[in-house]
Every structure is written in C-alpha cells, then in structure tokens.
Amino acid sequence: MTELTYKNFGAKVEAAGLPLVIEFSDEPTLPQELTERHKERYEFYRVDASKQKRLAKNFQLISVPTSILLRDGKVMQRVRGERSYEQWCRILDLD
C-alpha cells in the first residue's frame, strides 16, 4: 500500500484511475487480503496521521483510524475504526 504525504497527495488523487480508499492511521489497519485481492477495483493508500497532521486536518478527522473513500476527487464515505475483511467487502460492495 502506497504511503501518501501532503506533498504527493494531490498528484496521486488526480492520477487515480479507480476509486480510492485512503486510510488515516498511526499503524496500518486495512486487511492485507483486501488491498491485494481488490486492487483492480480500488486504489489503496495510507496516511500516517501522526506524521501528516496537515493532511489529516484537511479531512477534518475526529479519530484514527479513519478511512476515506474518494471517487473523482470527492469524499463518498468515511469509515471510522478498524474493520474486518468481510466488513470491508460489504462497505465497498465487493460481494
């Protein structure tokens, strides 16, 4: 999963050809199975919220982990807390 920073965020979002799942956390929480099995439908990124406070502030995060689903540069959904693979499949409609 690619790490996003304040410097590379705009370029990565603009270049995205798929919807994005961006995890804001101090430690990775997205299931590895999710990021590997569904990379043809979503691009998965991680922001280290403790190091990228400016970027976290731009998304008005209340707590971490929080994942943001972006489509065409717009926030479609926020998912707070850690979720299982099965829960993510339901959230992203991957059944």
Coordinates of C-alpha atoms in Angstrom, one line a residue:
M1 CA 0.0 0.0 0.0
T2 CA 1.4 3.4 -1.0
E3 CA 2.1 6.0 1.6
L4 CA 0.6 9.4 1.0
T5 CA 2.1 12.7 2.2
Y6 CA 1.0 16.3 2.0
K7 CA 3.4 16.7 -0.9
N8 CA 2.3 13.7 -3.1
F9 CA -1.4 13.7 -2.2
G10 CA -2.7 16.0 -5.0
A11 CA -0.7 14.2 -7.7
K12 CA -1.8 10.7 -6.6
V13 CA -5.5 11.7 -6.4
E14 CA -5.5 13.4 -9.8
A15 CA -3.8 10.5 -11.4
A16 CA -6.1 7.9 -9.9
G17 CA -8.0 5.8 -12.5
L18 CA -10.0 4.0 -9.8
P19 CA -11.9 5.0 -6.7
L20 CA -9.5 5.5 -3.7
V21 CA -9.5 4.1 -0.2
I22 CA -7.3 6.3 1.9
E23 CA -6.5 5.0 5.4
F24 CA -5.5 7.6 8.0
S25 CA -4.0 5.8 10.9
D26 CA -0.9 5.6 13.1
E27 CA -0.4 1.9 12.3
P28 CA -1.8 0.1 9.2
T29 CA -5.2 -1.4 9.8
L30 CA -6.6 -2.3 6.4
P31 CA -6.6 -6.0 5.9
Q32 CA -3.8 -7.1 3.6
E33 CA -6.1 -9.5 1.8
L34 CA -8.4 -6.6 0.9
T35 CA -5.6 -4.5 -0.6
E36 CA -4.2 -7.4 -2.6
R37 CA -7.4 -9.1 -3.8
H38 CA -9.2 -5.9 -4.9
K39 CA -6.6 -3.7 -6.4
E40 CA -8.2 -3.9 -9.8
R41 CA -11.3 -2.1 -8.4
Y42 CA -9.8 0.3 -5.8
E43 CA -6.5 2.0 -5.2
F44 CA -5.4 1.7 -1.6
Y45 CA -3.3 4.3 0.2
R46 CA -2.2 5.0 3.7
V47 CA -1.5 8.3 5.5
D48 CA 0.5 8.2 8.7
A49 CA -1.9 10.5 10.7
S50 CA 0.7 11.2 13.4
K51 CA 3.3 12.5 10.8
Q52 CA 0.9 14.1 8.3
K53 CA -1.2 16.2 10.6
R54 CA -1.8 18.9 8.0
L55 CA -3.3 16.4 5.6
A56 CA -5.4 14.8 8.4
K57 CA -6.7 18.3 9.3
N58 CA -7.7 18.9 5.7
F59 CA -10.1 16.0 6.0
Q60 CA -11.4 17.1 9.5
L61 CA -10.6 13.8 11.1
I62 CA -12.0 13.2 14.6
S63 CA -10.3 10.0 15.3
V64 CA -7.9 7.4 13.8
P65 CA -8.1 5.0 12.2
T66 CA -10.5 6.6 9.7
S67 CA -10.6 5.6 6.0
I68 CA -11.9 7.9 3.4
L69 CA -13.4 6.6 0.1
L70 CA -12.8 9.1 -2.7
R71 CA -14.3 8.9 -6.2
D72 CA -13.5 11.6 -8.8
G73 CA -11.8 13.6 -6.0
K74 CA -14.9 13.7 -3.8
V75 CA -15.4 12.1 -0.4
M76 CA -18.1 9.4 -0.8
Q77 CA -17.8 7.8 2.6
R78 CA -15.9 7.9 5.9
V79 CA -15.3 4.7 7.8
R80 CA -14.2 5.1 11.4
G81 CA -12.4 2.3 13.2
E82 CA -10.8 -0.9 12.2
R83 CA -12.9 -3.3 10.2
S84 CA -12.5 -7.0 9.1
Y85 CA -12.0 -8.1 5.6
E86 CA -15.7 -9.2 5.4
Q87 CA -16.9 -5.8 6.7
W88 CA -14.8 -4.0 4.1
C89 CA -16.2 -6.2 1.3
R90 CA -19.7 -5.1 2.3
I91 CA -18.7 -1.5 2.6
L92 CA -17.1 -1.5 -0.8
D93 CA -19.8 -3.7 -2.4
L94 CA -17.3 -6.4 -3.3
D95 CA -19.5 -9.4 -2.7

